[in-house]
PDB file of C-alpha atoms and ligand atoms in Angstrom:
ATOM      1  CA  MET A   1      59.967 -55.144-167.942  1.00  0.00           C
ATOM      2  CA  THR A   2      61.441 -54.876-164.645  1.00  0.00           C
ATOM      3  CA  ILE A   3      60.252 -53.967-161.078  1.00  0.00           C
ATOM      4  CA  GLN A   4      62.692 -52.532-158.608  1.00  0.00           C
ATOM      5  CA  PRO A   5      62.340 -51.318-155.074  1.00  0.00           C
ATOM      6  CA  GLY A   6      62.397 -47.551-154.524  1.00  0.00           C
ATOM      7  CA  LEU A   7      61.315 -44.479-156.534  1.00  0.00           C
ATOM      8  CA  SER A   8      63.762 -41.891-157.614  1.00  0.00           C
ATOM      9  CA  ASP A   9      63.093 -38.148-157.291  1.00  0.00           C
ATOM     10  CA  ARG A  10      62.905 -37.747-161.012  1.00  0.00           C
ATOM     11  CA  ASP A  11      60.265 -40.581-161.350  1.00  0.00           C
ATOM     12  CA  ARG A  12      58.336 -39.305-158.447  1.00  0.00           C
ATOM     13  CA  ALA A  13      57.998 -35.961-160.128  1.00  0.00           C
ATOM     14  CA  THR A  14      56.780 -37.747-163.338  1.00  0.00           C
ATOM     15  CA  LEU A  15      54.213 -39.623-161.339  1.00  0.00           C
ATOM     16  CA  ILE A  16      52.919 -36.464-159.664  1.00  0.00           C
ATOM     17  CA  GLY A  17      52.692 -34.783-163.098  1.00  0.00           C
ATOM     18  CA  TRP A  18      50.558 -37.719-164.483  1.00  0.00           C
ATOM     19  CA  THR A  19      48.287 -37.690-161.471  1.00  0.00           C
ATOM     20  CA  ASN A  20      47.835 -33.842-161.014  1.00  0.00           C
ATOM     21  CA  ARG A  21      47.107 -33.382-164.767  1.00  0.00           C
ATOM     22  CA  LYS A  22      44.381 -35.978-164.592  1.00  0.00           C
ATOM     23  CA  GLY A  23      42.760 -34.583-161.378  1.00  0.00           C
ATOM     24  CA  ALA A  24      41.420 -35.437-157.928  1.00  0.00           C
ATOM     25  CA  ASP A  25      39.238 -38.389-159.048  1.00  0.00           C
ATOM     26  CA  PHE A  26      42.189 -40.187-160.632  1.00  0.00           C
ATOM     27  CA  LEU A  27      44.249 -39.821-157.454  1.00  0.00           C
ATOM     28  CA  ARG A  28      41.484 -41.242-155.419  1.00  0.00           C
ATOM     29  CA  GLN A  29      40.999 -44.104-157.895  1.00  0.00           C
ATOM     30  CA  TRP A  30      44.528 -45.432-157.334  1.00  0.00           C
ATOM     31  CA  ALA A  31      45.528 -44.025-153.890  1.00  0.00           C
ATOM     32  CA  GLY A  32      42.261 -43.971-151.953  1.00  0.00           C
ATOM     33  CA  PRO A  33      40.929 -41.195-149.870  1.00  0.00           C
ATOM     34  CA  THR A  34      44.082 -40.350-147.771  1.00  0.00           C
ATOM     35  CA  PRO A  35      46.272 -38.172-150.001  1.00  0.00           C
ATOM     36  CA  HIS A  36      44.883 -34.771-150.601  1.00  0.00           C
ATOM     37  CA  PHE A  37      44.815 -33.382-154.183  1.00  0.00           C
ATOM     38  CA  PRO A  38      47.157 -32.173-155.513  1.00  0.00           C
ATOM     39  CA  LEU A  39      49.577 -34.984-154.880  1.00  0.00           C
ATOM     40  CA  THR A  40      52.867 -33.693-153.282  1.00  0.00           C
ATOM     41  CA  PRO A  41      56.395 -35.346-153.069  1.00  0.00           C
ATOM     42  CA  GLU A  42      55.840 -35.332-149.208  1.00  0.00           C
ATOM     43  CA  GLN A  43      52.698 -37.493-149.586  1.00  0.00           C
ATOM     44  CA  VAL A  44      54.490 -39.826-152.025  1.00  0.00           C
ATOM     45  CA  ASP A  45      57.444 -40.085-149.529  1.00  0.00           C
ATOM     46  CA  ASP A  46      54.970 -41.266-146.732  1.00  0.00           C
ATOM     47  CA  TRP A  47      54.434 -44.596-148.830  1.00  0.00           C
ATOM     48  CA  SER A  48      56.933 -47.120-147.675  1.00  0.00           C
ATOM     49  CA  ASP A  49      57.953 -49.970-149.842  1.00  0.00           C
ATOM     50  CA  LEU A  50      57.297 -48.418-153.200  1.00  0.00           C
ATOM     51  CA  TYR A  51      58.447 -50.202-156.368  1.00  0.00           C
ATOM     52  CA  THR A  52      59.145 -48.763-159.753  1.00  0.00           C
ATOM     53  CA  ILE A  53      58.012 -50.426-162.890  1.00  0.00           C
ATOM     54  CA  PHE A  54      60.324 -49.929-165.899  1.00  0.00           C
ATOM     55  CA  ARG A  55      59.627 -51.061-169.528  1.00  0.00           C
ATOM     56  CA  GLN A  56      62.538 -50.802-171.988  1.00  0.00           C
ATOM     57  CA  GLY A  57      64.385 -48.955-169.342  1.00  0.00           C
ATOM     58  CA  ARG A  58      61.783 -46.204-169.021  1.00  0.00           C
ATOM     59  CA  PHE A  59      59.668 -45.336-166.006  1.00  0.00           C
ATOM     60  CA  VAL A  60      56.119 -46.479-166.638  1.00  0.00           C
ATOM     61  CA  GLY A  61      54.472 -46.837-163.205  1.00  0.00           C
ATOM     62  CA  ILE A  62      54.599 -47.781-159.604  1.00  0.00           C
ATOM     63  CA  ILE A  63      53.189 -50.396-157.230  1.00  0.00           C
ATOM     64  CA  GLN A  64      53.492 -50.722-153.496  1.00  0.00           C
ATOM     65  CA  GLU A  65      53.742 -53.417-150.843  1.00  0.00           C
ATOM     66  CA  ILE A  66      51.530 -51.633-148.321  1.00  0.00           C
ATOM     67  CA  ARG A  67      51.822 -54.040-145.313  1.00  0.00           C
ATOM     68  CA  ARG A  68      52.470 -57.689-144.364  1.00  0.00           C
ATOM     69  CA  GLU A  69      49.912 -59.408-142.175  1.00  0.00           C
ATOM     70  CA  GLN A  70      51.284 -62.844-141.098  1.00  0.00           C
ATOM     71  CA  ASP A  71      51.466 -64.804-144.326  1.00  0.00           C
ATOM     72  CA  ASN A  72      49.700 -62.196-146.413  1.00  0.00           C
ATOM     73  CA  VAL A  73      50.979 -59.016-148.352  1.00  0.00           C
ATOM     74  CA  HIS A  74      48.564 -56.174-149.010  1.00  0.00           C
ATOM     75  CA  ILE A  75      49.453 -54.268-152.076  1.00  0.00           C
ATOM     76  CA  GLY A  76      48.233 -51.041-153.675  1.00  0.00           C
ATOM     77  CA  HIS A  77      49.169 -47.776-155.203  1.00  0.00           C
ATOM     78  CA  PHE A  78      49.268 -49.331-158.548  1.00  0.00           C
ATOM     79  CA  VAL A  79      49.288 -46.891-161.514  1.00  0.00           C
ATOM     80  CA  LEU A  80      50.802 -46.634-164.831  1.00  0.00           C
ATOM     81  CA  ASP A  81      51.561 -43.824-167.203  1.00  0.00           C
ATOM     82  CA  PRO A  82      47.965 -42.895-168.453  1.00  0.00           C
ATOM     83  CA  ALA A  83      49.349 -42.724-172.100  1.00  0.00           C
ATOM     84  CA  LEU A  84      50.188 -46.533-171.887  1.00  0.00           C
ATOM     85  CA  THR A  85      47.248 -48.129-170.196  1.00  0.00           C
ATOM     86  CA  GLY A  86      45.113 -50.849-171.804  1.00  0.00           C
ATOM     87  CA  ARG A  87      47.902 -52.457-173.684  1.00  0.00           C
ATOM     88  CA  GLY A  88      48.685 -55.229-171.232  1.00  0.00           C
ATOM     89  CA  ILE A  89      51.486 -53.559-169.451  1.00  0.00           C
ATOM     90  CA  GLY A  90      49.678 -53.652-166.194  1.00  0.00           C
ATOM     91  CA  ARG A  91      48.955 -57.313-166.440  1.00  0.00           C
ATOM     92  CA  ALA A  92      52.635 -58.069-167.156  1.00  0.00           C
ATOM     93  CA  ALA A  93      53.800 -55.867-164.352  1.00  0.00           C
ATOM     94  CA  LEU A  94      51.344 -57.434-161.884  1.00  0.00           C
ATOM     95  CA  LEU A  95      52.517 -60.921-162.839  1.00  0.00           C
ATOM     96  CA  ILE A  96      56.087 -59.961-162.144  1.00  0.00           C
ATOM     97  CA  PHE A  97      55.220 -58.348-158.905  1.00  0.00           C
ATOM     98  CA  MET A  98      53.302 -61.355-157.729  1.00  0.00           C
ATOM     99  CA  ASP A  99      56.249 -63.524-158.652  1.00  0.00           C
ATOM    100  CA  ILE A 100      58.640 -61.355-156.629  1.00  0.00           C
ATOM    101  CA  LEU A 101      56.319 -61.407-153.586  1.00  0.00           C
ATOM    102  CA  PHE A 102      55.612 -65.237-153.823  1.00  0.00           C
ATOM    103  CA  ARG A 103      59.292 -65.976-154.006  1.00  0.00           C
ATOM    104  CA  ASP A 104      59.221 -65.405-150.234  1.00  0.00           C
ATOM    105  CA  ASP A 105      58.371 -68.734-148.713  1.00  0.00           C
ATOM    106  CA  ALA A 106      56.590 -67.041-145.714  1.00  0.00           C
ATOM    107  CA  ILE A 107      53.975 -65.447-148.158  1.00  0.00           C
ATOM    108  CA  ARG A 108      50.892 -67.370-149.033  1.00  0.00           C
ATOM    109  CA  SER A 109      48.574 -64.851-150.402  1.00  0.00           C
ATOM    110  CA  ILE A 110      48.249 -61.265-151.777  1.00  0.00           C
ATOM    111  CA  THR A 111      45.414 -58.975-151.117  1.00  0.00           C
ATOM    112  CA  LEU A 112      44.342 -55.630-152.739  1.00  0.00           C
ATOM    113  CA  ASN A 113      41.461 -53.240-152.565  1.00  0.00           C
ATOM    114  CA  VAL A 114      39.705 -52.029-155.796  1.00  0.00           C
ATOM    115  CA  PHE A 115      36.747 -49.702-156.284  1.00  0.00           C
ATOM    116  CA  ASP A 116      33.549 -51.259-157.879  1.00  0.00           C
ATOM    117  CA  TYR A 117      33.654 -48.709-160.761  1.00  0.00           C
ATOM    118  CA  ASN A 118      37.236 -49.477-161.669  1.00  0.00           C
ATOM    119  CA  LEU A 119      36.337 -52.094-164.284  1.00  0.00           C
ATOM    120  CA  ALA A 120      39.631 -52.149-166.132  1.00  0.00           C
ATOM    121  CA  ALA A 121      41.517 -52.870-162.947  1.00  0.00           C
ATOM    122  CA  ARG A 122      38.976 -55.409-161.648  1.00  0.00           C
ATOM    123  CA  LYS A 123      39.120 -57.263-164.985  1.00  0.00           C
ATOM    124  CA  LEU A 124      42.947 -57.361-164.795  1.00  0.00           C
ATOM    125  CA  TYR A 125      42.949 -58.612-161.144  1.00  0.00           C
ATOM    126  CA  GLU A 126      40.488 -61.435-162.160  1.00  0.00           C
ATOM    127  CA  ARG A 127      42.608 -62.402-165.253  1.00  0.00           C
ATOM    128  CA  VAL A 128      45.620 -62.944-163.073  1.00  0.00           C
ATOM    129  CA  GLY A 129      43.611 -65.000-160.457  1.00  0.00           C
ATOM    130  CA  PHE A 130      42.478 -62.643-157.881  1.00  0.00           C
ATOM    131  CA  VAL A 131      38.945 -63.405-156.419  1.00  0.00           C
ATOM    132  CA  VAL A 132      36.743 -61.231-154.217  1.00  0.00           C
ATOM    133  CA  LEU A 133      37.272 -61.809-150.490  1.00  0.00           C
ATOM    134  CA  ARG A 134      34.886 -59.139-149.107  1.00  0.00           C
ATOM    135  CA  THR A 135      32.782 -56.328-150.331  1.00  0.00           C
ATOM    136  CA  ILE A 136      33.056 -52.969-148.602  1.00  0.00           C
ATOM    137  CA  GLU A 137      29.922 -50.937-149.242  1.00  0.00           C
ATOM    138  CA  SER A 138      30.586 -47.471-147.817  1.00  0.00           C
ATOM    139  CA  PRO A 139      31.619 -44.731-148.094  1.00  0.00           C
ATOM    140  CA  GLU A 140      32.087 -46.068-151.782  1.00  0.00           C
ATOM    141  CA  LYS A 141      31.626 -49.742-152.905  1.00  0.00           C
ATOM    142  CA  LYS A 142      34.988 -51.508-153.184  1.00  0.00           C
ATOM    143  CA  TYR A 143      36.236 -55.011-153.036  1.00  0.00           C
ATOM    144  CA  THR A 144      39.071 -56.678-151.132  1.00  0.00           C
ATOM    145  CA  MET A 145      40.543 -59.282-153.604  1.00  0.00           C
ATOM    146  CA  ILE A 146      42.867 -62.076-152.810  1.00  0.00           C
ATOM    147  CA  LYS A 147      45.254 -64.249-154.804  1.00  0.00           C
ATOM    148  CA  HIS A 148      46.549 -67.496-153.123  1.00  0.00           C
ATOM    149  CA  LYS A 149      49.988 -68.719-153.880  1.00  0.00           C
ATOM    150  CA  PRO A 150      49.757 -71.285-156.543  1.00  0.00           C
ATOM    151  CA  THR A 151      50.763 -74.924-155.384  1.00  0.00           C
ATOM    152  CA  PRO A 152      53.939 -76.076-157.135  1.00  0.00           C
TER     153      PRO A 152
HETATM  154  C1  LIG B   1      44.914 -50.436-163.503  1.00  0.00           C
HETATM  155  C2  LIG B   1      46.091 -50.278-164.376  1.00  0.00           C
HETATM  156  C3  LIG B   1      47.326 -50.462-163.643  1.00  0.00           C
HETATM  157  C4  LIG B   1      46.097 -51.574-165.379  1.00  0.00           C
HETATM  158  O1  LIG B   1      47.093 -51.565-166.259  1.00  0.00           O
HETATM  159  P1  LIG B   1      46.803 -51.671-167.839  1.00  0.00           P
HETATM  160  O2  LIG B   1      48.018 -51.766-168.569  1.00  0.00           O
HETATM  161  O3  LIG B   1      45.901 -50.489-168.267  1.00  0.00           O
HETATM  162  O4  LIG B   1      46.017 -53.035-167.844  1.00  0.00           O
HETATM  163  P2  LIG B   1      46.042 -54.145-168.908  1.00  0.00           P
HETATM  164  O5  LIG B   1      46.100 -53.467-170.264  1.00  0.00           O
HETATM  165  O6  LIG B   1      47.200 -55.099-168.686  1.00  0.00           O
HETATM  166  O7  LIG B   1      44.643 -55.012-168.671  1.00  0.00           O
HETATM  167  C5  LIG B   1      43.448 -54.286-168.547  1.00  0.00           C
HETATM  168  C6  LIG B   1      42.271 -55.178-168.846  1.00  0.00           C
HETATM  169  O8  LIG B   1      41.107 -54.376-168.745  1.00  0.00           O
HETATM  170  C7  LIG B   1      40.474 -54.196-170.056  1.00  0.00           C
HETATM  171  N1  LIG B   1      40.024 -52.854-169.956  1.00  0.00           N
HETATM  172  C8  LIG B   1      40.689 -51.764-170.334  1.00  0.00           C
HETATM  173  N2  LIG B   1      39.772 -50.691-170.195  1.00  0.00           N
HETATM  174  C9  LIG B   1      38.689 -51.144-169.721  1.00  0.00           C
HETATM  175  C10 LIG B   1      37.369 -50.674-169.338  1.00  0.00           C
HETATM  176  N3  LIG B   1      37.280 -49.324-169.528  1.00  0.00           N
HETATM  177  N4  LIG B   1      36.389 -51.440-168.959  1.00  0.00           N
HETATM  178  C11 LIG B   1      36.518 -52.741-168.894  1.00  0.00           C
HETATM  179  N5  LIG B   1      37.821 -53.383-169.233  1.00  0.00           N
HETATM  180  C12 LIG B   1      38.811 -52.673-169.679  1.00  0.00           C
HETATM  181  C13 LIG B   1      41.560 -54.472-170.954  1.00  0.00           C
HETATM  182  O9  LIG B   1      41.018 -54.835-172.276  1.00  0.00           O
HETATM  183  C14 LIG B   1      42.336 -55.570-170.272  1.00  0.00           C
HETATM  184  O10 LIG B   1      41.630 -56.728-170.369  1.00  0.00           O
HETATM  185  P3  LIG B   1      42.086 -58.017-171.304  1.00  0.00           P
HETATM  186  O11 LIG B   1      43.360 -58.525-170.695  1.00  0.00           O
HETATM  187  O12 LIG B   1      41.066 -58.998-171.251  1.00  0.00           O
HETATM  188  O13 LIG B   1      42.220 -57.398-172.677  1.00  0.00           O
HETATM  189  C15 LIG B   1      46.077 -49.092-165.305  1.00  0.00           C
HETATM  190  O14 LIG B   1      45.050 -49.046-166.105  1.00  0.00           O
HETATM  191  C16 LIG B   1      46.127 -47.756-164.568  1.00  0.00           C
HETATM  192  O15 LIG B   1      47.112 -47.202-164.246  1.00  0.00           O
HETATM  193  N6  LIG B   1      44.875 -47.274-164.182  1.00  0.00           N
HETATM  194  C17 LIG B   1      44.696 -45.965-163.476  1.00  0.00           C
HETATM  195  C18 LIG B   1      45.048 -46.109-161.949  1.00  0.00           C
HETATM  196  C19 LIG B   1      44.263 -47.349-161.286  1.00  0.00           C
HETATM  197  O16 LIG B   1      43.019 -47.395-161.560  1.00  0.00           O
HETATM  198  N7  LIG B   1      45.009 -48.234-160.613  1.00  0.00           N
HETATM  199  C20 LIG B   1      44.337 -49.364-159.967  1.00  0.00           C
HETATM  200  C21 LIG B   1      43.867 -49.084-158.721  1.00  0.00           C
HETATM  201  S1  LIG B   1      42.992 -50.509-157.734  1.00  0.00           S
END
């Protein structure tokens, strides 16, 4: 599996196809309240620092470095081909992405937000060492989770 910066027009179209076939709730689950359903190429292009996840050379998902705040990187927009979920691909991809981010000496932690109801994602984040930093109750319960850089 590899993770590379950027997203081709073709893979962007594939991502939009997965999302819009699954519907508005699915878009909100991984992209939050900002993008309007249906997802469009213009909305995807508004997201900076997107990374593409490839498995056996095939496009299987995306993840984003949303912003840097001092020594923390906030990540998000993590989604896989819905036909391939629940097989450990997300876990493997997240471990690689964490490794890429932590290679930067200036980065000491990674944060992300996840909805309370998203049990599969929460379980995955806990398995790779994220812990809840704060709980946001409204408008919908979600958590900010943090992973500190392992000490060598
Ligand atoms: C979240 C996502 C990227 C995770 O990737 P994935 O390949 O499905 O995850 P994995 O298979 O590596 O791991 C998921 C874990 O949750 C478990 N799981 C799967 N479905 C579950 C469910 N409905 N409830 C609880 N746990 C579940 C799996 O068994 C696995 O745990 P394990 O390692 O103990 O076996 C992927 O499911 C996805 O694209 N989901 C839709 C978009 C989304 O919600 N993105 C996250 C936004 S925060």
